[in-house]
PDB file of C-alpha atoms and ligand atoms in Angstrom:
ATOM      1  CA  UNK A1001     106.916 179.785  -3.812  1.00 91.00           C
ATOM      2  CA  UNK A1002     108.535 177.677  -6.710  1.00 94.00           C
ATOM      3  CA  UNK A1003     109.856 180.399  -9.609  1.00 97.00           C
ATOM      4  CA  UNK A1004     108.612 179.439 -12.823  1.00 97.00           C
ATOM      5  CA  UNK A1005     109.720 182.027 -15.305  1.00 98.00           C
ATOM      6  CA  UNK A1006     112.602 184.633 -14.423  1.00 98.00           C
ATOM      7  CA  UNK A1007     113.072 188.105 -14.632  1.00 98.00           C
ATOM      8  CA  UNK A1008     115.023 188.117 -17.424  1.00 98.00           C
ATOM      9  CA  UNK A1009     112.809 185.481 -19.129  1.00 98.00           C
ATOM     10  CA  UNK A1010     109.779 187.420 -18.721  1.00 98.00           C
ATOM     11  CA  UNK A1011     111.535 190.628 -20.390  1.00 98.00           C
ATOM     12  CA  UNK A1012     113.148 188.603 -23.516  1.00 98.00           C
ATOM     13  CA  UNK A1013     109.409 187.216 -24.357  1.00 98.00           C
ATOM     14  CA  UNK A1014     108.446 191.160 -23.545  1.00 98.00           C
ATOM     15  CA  UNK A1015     110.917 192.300 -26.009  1.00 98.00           C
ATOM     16  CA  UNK A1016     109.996 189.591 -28.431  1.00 98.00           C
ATOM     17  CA  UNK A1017     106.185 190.554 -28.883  1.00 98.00           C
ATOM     18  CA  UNK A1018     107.485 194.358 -29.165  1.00 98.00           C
ATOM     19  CA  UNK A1019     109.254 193.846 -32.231  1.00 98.00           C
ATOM     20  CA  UNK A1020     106.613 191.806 -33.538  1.00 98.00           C
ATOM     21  CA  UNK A1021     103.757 194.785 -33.023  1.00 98.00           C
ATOM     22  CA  UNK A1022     106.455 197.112 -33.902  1.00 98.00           C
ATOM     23  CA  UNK A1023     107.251 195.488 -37.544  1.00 97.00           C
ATOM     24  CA  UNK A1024     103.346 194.334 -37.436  1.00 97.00           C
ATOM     25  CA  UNK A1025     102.869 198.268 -37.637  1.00 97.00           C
ATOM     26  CA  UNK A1026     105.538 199.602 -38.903  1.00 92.00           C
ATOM     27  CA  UNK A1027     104.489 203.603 -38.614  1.00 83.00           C
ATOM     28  CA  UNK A1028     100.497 203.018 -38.052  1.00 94.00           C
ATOM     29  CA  UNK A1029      99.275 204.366 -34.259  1.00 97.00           C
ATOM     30  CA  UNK A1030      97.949 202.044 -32.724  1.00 98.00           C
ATOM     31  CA  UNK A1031      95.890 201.702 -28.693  1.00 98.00           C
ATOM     32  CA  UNK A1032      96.424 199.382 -26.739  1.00 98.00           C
ATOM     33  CA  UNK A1033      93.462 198.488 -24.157  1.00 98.00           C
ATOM     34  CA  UNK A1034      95.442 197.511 -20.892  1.00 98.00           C
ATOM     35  CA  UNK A1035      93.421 195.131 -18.918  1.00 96.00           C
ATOM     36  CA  UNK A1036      93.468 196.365 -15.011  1.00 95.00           C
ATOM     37  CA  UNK A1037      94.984 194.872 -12.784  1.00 94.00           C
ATOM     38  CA  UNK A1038      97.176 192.486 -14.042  1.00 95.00           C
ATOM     39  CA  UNK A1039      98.671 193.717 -17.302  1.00 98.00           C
ATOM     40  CA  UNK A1040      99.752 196.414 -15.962  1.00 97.00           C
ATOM     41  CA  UNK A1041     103.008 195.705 -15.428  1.00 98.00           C
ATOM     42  CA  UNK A1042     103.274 194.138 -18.676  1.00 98.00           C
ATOM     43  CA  UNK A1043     102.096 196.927 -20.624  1.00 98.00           C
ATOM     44  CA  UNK A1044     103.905 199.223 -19.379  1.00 98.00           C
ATOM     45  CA  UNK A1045     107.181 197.163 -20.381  1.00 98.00           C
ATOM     46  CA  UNK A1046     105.506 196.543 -23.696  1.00 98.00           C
ATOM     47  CA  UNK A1047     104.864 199.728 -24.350  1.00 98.00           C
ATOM     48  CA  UNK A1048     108.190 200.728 -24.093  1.00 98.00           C
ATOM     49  CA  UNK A1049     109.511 198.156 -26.700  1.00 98.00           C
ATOM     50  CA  UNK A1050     107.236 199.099 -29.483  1.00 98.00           C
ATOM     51  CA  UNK A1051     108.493 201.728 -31.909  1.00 97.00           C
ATOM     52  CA  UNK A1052     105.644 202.987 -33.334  1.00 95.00           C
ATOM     53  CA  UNK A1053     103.066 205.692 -32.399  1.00 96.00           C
ATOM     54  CA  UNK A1054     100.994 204.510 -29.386  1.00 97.00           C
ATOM     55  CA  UNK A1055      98.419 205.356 -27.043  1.00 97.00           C
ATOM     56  CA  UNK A1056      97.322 203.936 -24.110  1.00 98.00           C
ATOM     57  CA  UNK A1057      93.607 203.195 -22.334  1.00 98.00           C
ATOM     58  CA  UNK A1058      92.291 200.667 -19.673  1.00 97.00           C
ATOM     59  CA  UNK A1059      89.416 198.675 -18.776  1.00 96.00           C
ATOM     60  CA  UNK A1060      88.640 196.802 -15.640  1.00 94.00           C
ATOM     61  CA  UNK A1061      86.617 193.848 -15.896  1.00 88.00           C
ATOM     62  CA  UNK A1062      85.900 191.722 -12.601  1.00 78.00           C
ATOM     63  CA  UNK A1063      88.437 189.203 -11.510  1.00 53.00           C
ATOM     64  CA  UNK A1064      88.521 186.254  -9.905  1.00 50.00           C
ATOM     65  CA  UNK A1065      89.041 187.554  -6.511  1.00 47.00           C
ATOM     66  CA  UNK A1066      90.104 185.094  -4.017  1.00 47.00           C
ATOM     67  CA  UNK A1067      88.773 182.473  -6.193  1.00 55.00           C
ATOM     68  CA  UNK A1068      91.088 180.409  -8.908  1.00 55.00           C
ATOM     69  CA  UNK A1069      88.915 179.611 -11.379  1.00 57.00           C
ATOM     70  CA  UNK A1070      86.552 181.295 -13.589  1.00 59.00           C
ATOM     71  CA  UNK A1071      82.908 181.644 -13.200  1.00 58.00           C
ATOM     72  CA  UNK A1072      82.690 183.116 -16.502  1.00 58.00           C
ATOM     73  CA  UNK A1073      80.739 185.644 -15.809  1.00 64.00           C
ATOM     74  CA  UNK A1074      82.208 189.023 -16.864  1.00 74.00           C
ATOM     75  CA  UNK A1075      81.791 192.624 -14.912  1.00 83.00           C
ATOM     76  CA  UNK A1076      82.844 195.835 -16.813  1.00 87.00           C
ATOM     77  CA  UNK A1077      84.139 197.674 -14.180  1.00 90.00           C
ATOM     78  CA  UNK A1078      85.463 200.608 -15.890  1.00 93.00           C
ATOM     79  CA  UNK A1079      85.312 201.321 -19.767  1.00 93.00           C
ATOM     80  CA  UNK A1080      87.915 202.954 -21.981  1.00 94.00           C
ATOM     81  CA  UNK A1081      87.456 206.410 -22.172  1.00 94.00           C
ATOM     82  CA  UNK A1082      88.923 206.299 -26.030  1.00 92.00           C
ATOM     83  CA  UNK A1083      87.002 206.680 -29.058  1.00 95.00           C
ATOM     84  CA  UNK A1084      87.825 203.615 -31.166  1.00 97.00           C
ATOM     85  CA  UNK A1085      86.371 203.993 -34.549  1.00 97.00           C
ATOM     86  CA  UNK A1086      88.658 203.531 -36.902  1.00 97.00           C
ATOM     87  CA  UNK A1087      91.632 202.750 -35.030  1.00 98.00           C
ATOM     88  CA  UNK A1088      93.808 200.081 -34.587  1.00 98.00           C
ATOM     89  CA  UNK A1089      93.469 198.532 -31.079  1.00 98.00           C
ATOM     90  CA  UNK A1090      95.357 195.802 -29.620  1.00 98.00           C
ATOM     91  CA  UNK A1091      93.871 194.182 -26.342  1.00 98.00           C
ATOM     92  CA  UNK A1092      96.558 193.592 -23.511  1.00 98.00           C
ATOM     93  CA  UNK A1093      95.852 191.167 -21.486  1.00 97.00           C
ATOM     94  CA  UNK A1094      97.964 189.259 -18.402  1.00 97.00           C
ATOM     95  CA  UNK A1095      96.319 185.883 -18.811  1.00 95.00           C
ATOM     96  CA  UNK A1096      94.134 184.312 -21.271  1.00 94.00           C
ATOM     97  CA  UNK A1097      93.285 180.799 -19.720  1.00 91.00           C
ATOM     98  CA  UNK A1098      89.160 179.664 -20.648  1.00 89.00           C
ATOM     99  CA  UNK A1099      88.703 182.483 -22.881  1.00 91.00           C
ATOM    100  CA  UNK A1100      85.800 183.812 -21.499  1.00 88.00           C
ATOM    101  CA  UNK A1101      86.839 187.467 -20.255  1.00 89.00           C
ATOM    102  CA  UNK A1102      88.701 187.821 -24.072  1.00 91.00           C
ATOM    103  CA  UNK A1103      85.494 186.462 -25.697  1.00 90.00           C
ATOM    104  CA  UNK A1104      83.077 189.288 -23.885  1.00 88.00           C
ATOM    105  CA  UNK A1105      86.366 192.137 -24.214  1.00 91.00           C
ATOM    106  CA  UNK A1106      86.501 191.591 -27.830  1.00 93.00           C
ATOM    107  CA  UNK A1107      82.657 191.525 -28.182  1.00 90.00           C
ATOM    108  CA  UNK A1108      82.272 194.724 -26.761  1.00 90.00           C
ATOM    109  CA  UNK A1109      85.139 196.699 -28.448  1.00 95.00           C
ATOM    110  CA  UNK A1110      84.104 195.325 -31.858  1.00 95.00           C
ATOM    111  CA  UNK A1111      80.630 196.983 -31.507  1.00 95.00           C
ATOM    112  CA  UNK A1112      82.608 200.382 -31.344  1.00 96.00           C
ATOM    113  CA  UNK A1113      83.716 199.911 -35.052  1.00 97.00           C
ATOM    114  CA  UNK A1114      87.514 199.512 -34.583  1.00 98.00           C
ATOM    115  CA  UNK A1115      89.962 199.662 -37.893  1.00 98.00           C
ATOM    116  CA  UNK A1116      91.175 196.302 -36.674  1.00 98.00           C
ATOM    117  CA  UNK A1117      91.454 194.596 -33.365  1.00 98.00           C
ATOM    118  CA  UNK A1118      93.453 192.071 -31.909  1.00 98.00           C
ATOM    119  CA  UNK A1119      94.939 190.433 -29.049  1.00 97.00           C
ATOM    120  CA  UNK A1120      98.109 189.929 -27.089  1.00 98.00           C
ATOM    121  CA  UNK A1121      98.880 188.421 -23.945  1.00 98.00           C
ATOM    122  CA  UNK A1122     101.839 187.595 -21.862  1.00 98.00           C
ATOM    123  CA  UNK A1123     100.303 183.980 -20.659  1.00 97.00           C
ATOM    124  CA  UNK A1124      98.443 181.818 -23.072  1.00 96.00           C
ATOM    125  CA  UNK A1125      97.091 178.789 -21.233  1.00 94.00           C
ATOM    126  CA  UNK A1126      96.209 177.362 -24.573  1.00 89.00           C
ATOM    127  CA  UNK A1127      94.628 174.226 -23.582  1.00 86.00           C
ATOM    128  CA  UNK A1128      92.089 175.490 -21.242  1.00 82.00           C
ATOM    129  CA  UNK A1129      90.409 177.144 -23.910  1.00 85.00           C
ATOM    130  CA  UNK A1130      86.605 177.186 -23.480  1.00 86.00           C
ATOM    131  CA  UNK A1131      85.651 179.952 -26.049  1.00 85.00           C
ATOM    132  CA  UNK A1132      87.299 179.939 -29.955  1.00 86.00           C
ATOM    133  CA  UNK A1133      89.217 183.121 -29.607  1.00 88.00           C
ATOM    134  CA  UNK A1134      92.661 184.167 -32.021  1.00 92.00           C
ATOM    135  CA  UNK A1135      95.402 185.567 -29.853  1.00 95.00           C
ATOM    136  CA  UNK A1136      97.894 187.486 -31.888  1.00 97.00           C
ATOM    137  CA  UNK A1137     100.849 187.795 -29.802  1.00 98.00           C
ATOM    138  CA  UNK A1138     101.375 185.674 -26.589  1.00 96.00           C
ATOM    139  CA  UNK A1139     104.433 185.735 -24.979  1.00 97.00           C
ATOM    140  CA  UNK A1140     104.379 182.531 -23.036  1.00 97.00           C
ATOM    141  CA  UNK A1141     102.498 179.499 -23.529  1.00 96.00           C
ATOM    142  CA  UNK A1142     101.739 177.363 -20.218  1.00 95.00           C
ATOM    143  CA  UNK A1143      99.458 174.083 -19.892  1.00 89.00           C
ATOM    144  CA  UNK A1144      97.970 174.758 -16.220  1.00 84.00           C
ATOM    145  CA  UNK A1145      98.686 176.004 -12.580  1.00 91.00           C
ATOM    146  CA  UNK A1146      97.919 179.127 -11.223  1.00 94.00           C
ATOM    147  CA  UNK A1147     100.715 181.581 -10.986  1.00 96.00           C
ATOM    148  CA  UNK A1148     101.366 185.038  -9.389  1.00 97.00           C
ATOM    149  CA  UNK A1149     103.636 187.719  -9.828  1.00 98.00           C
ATOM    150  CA  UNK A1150     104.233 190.385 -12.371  1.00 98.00           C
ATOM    151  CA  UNK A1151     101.483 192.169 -11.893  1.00 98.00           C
ATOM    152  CA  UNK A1152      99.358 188.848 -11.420  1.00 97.00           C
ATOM    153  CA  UNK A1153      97.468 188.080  -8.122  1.00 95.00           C
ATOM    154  CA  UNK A1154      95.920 185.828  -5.418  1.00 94.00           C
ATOM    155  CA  UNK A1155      93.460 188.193  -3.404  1.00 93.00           C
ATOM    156  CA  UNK A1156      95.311 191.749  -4.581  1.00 94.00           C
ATOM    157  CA  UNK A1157      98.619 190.298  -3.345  1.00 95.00           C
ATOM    158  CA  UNK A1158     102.194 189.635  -4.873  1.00 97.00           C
ATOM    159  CA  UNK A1159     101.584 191.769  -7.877  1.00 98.00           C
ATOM    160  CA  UNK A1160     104.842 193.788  -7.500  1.00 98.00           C
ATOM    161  CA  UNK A1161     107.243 190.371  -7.622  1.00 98.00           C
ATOM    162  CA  UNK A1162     109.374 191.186 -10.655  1.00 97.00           C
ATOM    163  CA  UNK A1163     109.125 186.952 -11.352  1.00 98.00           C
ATOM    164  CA  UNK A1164     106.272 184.746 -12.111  1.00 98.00           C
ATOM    165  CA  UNK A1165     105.858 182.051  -9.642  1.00 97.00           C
ATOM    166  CA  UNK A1166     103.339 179.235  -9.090  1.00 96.00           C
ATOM    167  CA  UNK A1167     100.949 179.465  -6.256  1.00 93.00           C
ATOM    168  CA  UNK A1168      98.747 177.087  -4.547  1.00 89.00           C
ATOM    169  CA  UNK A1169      96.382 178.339  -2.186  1.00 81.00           C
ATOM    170  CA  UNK A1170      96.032 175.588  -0.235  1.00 81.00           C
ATOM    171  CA  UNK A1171      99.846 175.842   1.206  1.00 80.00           C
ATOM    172  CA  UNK A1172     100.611 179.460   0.937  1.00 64.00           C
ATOM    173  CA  UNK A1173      99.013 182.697   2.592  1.00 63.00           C
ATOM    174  CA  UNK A1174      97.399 185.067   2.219  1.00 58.00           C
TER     175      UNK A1174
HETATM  176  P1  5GP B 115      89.595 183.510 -18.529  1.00 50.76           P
HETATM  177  O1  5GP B 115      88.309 184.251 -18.702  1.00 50.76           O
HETATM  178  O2  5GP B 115      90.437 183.474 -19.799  1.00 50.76           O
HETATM  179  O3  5GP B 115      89.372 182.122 -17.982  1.00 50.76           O
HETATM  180  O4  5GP B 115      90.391 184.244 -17.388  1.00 50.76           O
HETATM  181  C1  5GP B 115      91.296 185.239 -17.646  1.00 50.76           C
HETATM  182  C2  5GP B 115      91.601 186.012 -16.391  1.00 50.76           C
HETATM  183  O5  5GP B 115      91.643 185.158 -15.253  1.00 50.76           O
HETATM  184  C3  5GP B 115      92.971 186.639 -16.465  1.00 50.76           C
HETATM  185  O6  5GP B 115      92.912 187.929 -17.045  1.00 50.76           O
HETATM  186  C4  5GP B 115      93.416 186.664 -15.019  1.00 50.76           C
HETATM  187  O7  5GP B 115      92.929 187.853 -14.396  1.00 50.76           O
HETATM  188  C5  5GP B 115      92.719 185.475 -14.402  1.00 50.76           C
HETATM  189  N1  5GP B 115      93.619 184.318 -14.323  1.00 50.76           N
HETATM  190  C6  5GP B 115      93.599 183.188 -15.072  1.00 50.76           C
HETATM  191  N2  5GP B 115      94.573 182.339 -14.717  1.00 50.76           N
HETATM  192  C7  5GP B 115      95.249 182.964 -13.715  1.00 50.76           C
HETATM  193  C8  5GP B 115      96.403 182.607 -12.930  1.00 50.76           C
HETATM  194  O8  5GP B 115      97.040 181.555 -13.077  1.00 50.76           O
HETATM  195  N3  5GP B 115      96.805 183.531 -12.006  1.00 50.76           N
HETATM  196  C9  5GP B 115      96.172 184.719 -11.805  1.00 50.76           C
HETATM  197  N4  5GP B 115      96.659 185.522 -10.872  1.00 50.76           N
HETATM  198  N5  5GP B 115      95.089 185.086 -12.521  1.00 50.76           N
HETATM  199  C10 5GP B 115      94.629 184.217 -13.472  1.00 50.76           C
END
């Protein structure tokens, strides 16, 4: 597979957004909502690069599966546990590409009354954009493609390469 952002890249854009929430913040707590499966990775190396008080949830929302594209359609598999009200939350996702999943995420947490929410994401595939949606941090900004690695997947695999590579389906297995 053809590598199309580093290790090392990866970690500098990591460390960038960190200092951003971290001066963003300053001493506020803040929770960030880790989108299963695949910001994992990324949160946890975010996490680590922010200096001020944090705690940490997840949700699960249905992915794509073996499919590439979105269908737009948006399962809650499993909610935060959190109470939000009144808190600041900050929504870490892998990939934002139509917009959809953020659009229904954001929806939903907003009902639960949160001091402020917002959004960061380590791959902004800004001009796929279906739904109007303000990302607040992105680390990356790519046009198109879809890529694996770094906790991203095709069918639950290559999550644990430490790079981001670009993947078609049509030439590579599984
Ligand atoms: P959206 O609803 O913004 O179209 O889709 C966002 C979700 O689709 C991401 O959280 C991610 O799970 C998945 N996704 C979008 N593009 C890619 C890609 O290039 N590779 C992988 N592995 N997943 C993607």
């Amino acid at each position: 597979m053809k590598q199309l952002y580093s290790k090392d890249y990866i970690s500098a854009q990591v460390s960038r957004i960190g200092k951003e929430i971290s001066r963003d913040y300053r001493d506020s707590e803040i929770l960030l909502v880790v989108i299963l499966k695949g910001a994992m990775l990324f949160a946890a190396d975010l996490a680590r690069e922010i200096t001020c008080p944090v705690t940490i949830d997840f949700m699960r929302v249905s992915s794509y599966g073996a499919n590439t594209s979105s269908s737009g359609e948006i399962l809650l598999k499993t909610d935060i546990e959190a109470n939000i009200c009144g808190k600041h939350v900050i929504i870490i996702e892998d990939i934002i590409d139509t917009g959809l999943t953020l659009q229904a995420l954001t929806n939903h947490l907003q009902q639960r009354s949160p001091a402020s929410l917002k959004v960061c994401t380590l791959i902004n595939k800004k001009k796929r954009r279906v739904s109007a949606i303000n990302v607040d941090y992105s680390g990356i900004i790519m046009d198109d493609g879809f890529i694996v690695g770094y906790g991203l997947d095709y069918n639950e695999h290559y999550r644990n390469l430490d790079a981001i590579y670009q993947f078609d389906p049509n030439k590579q297995l599984p």
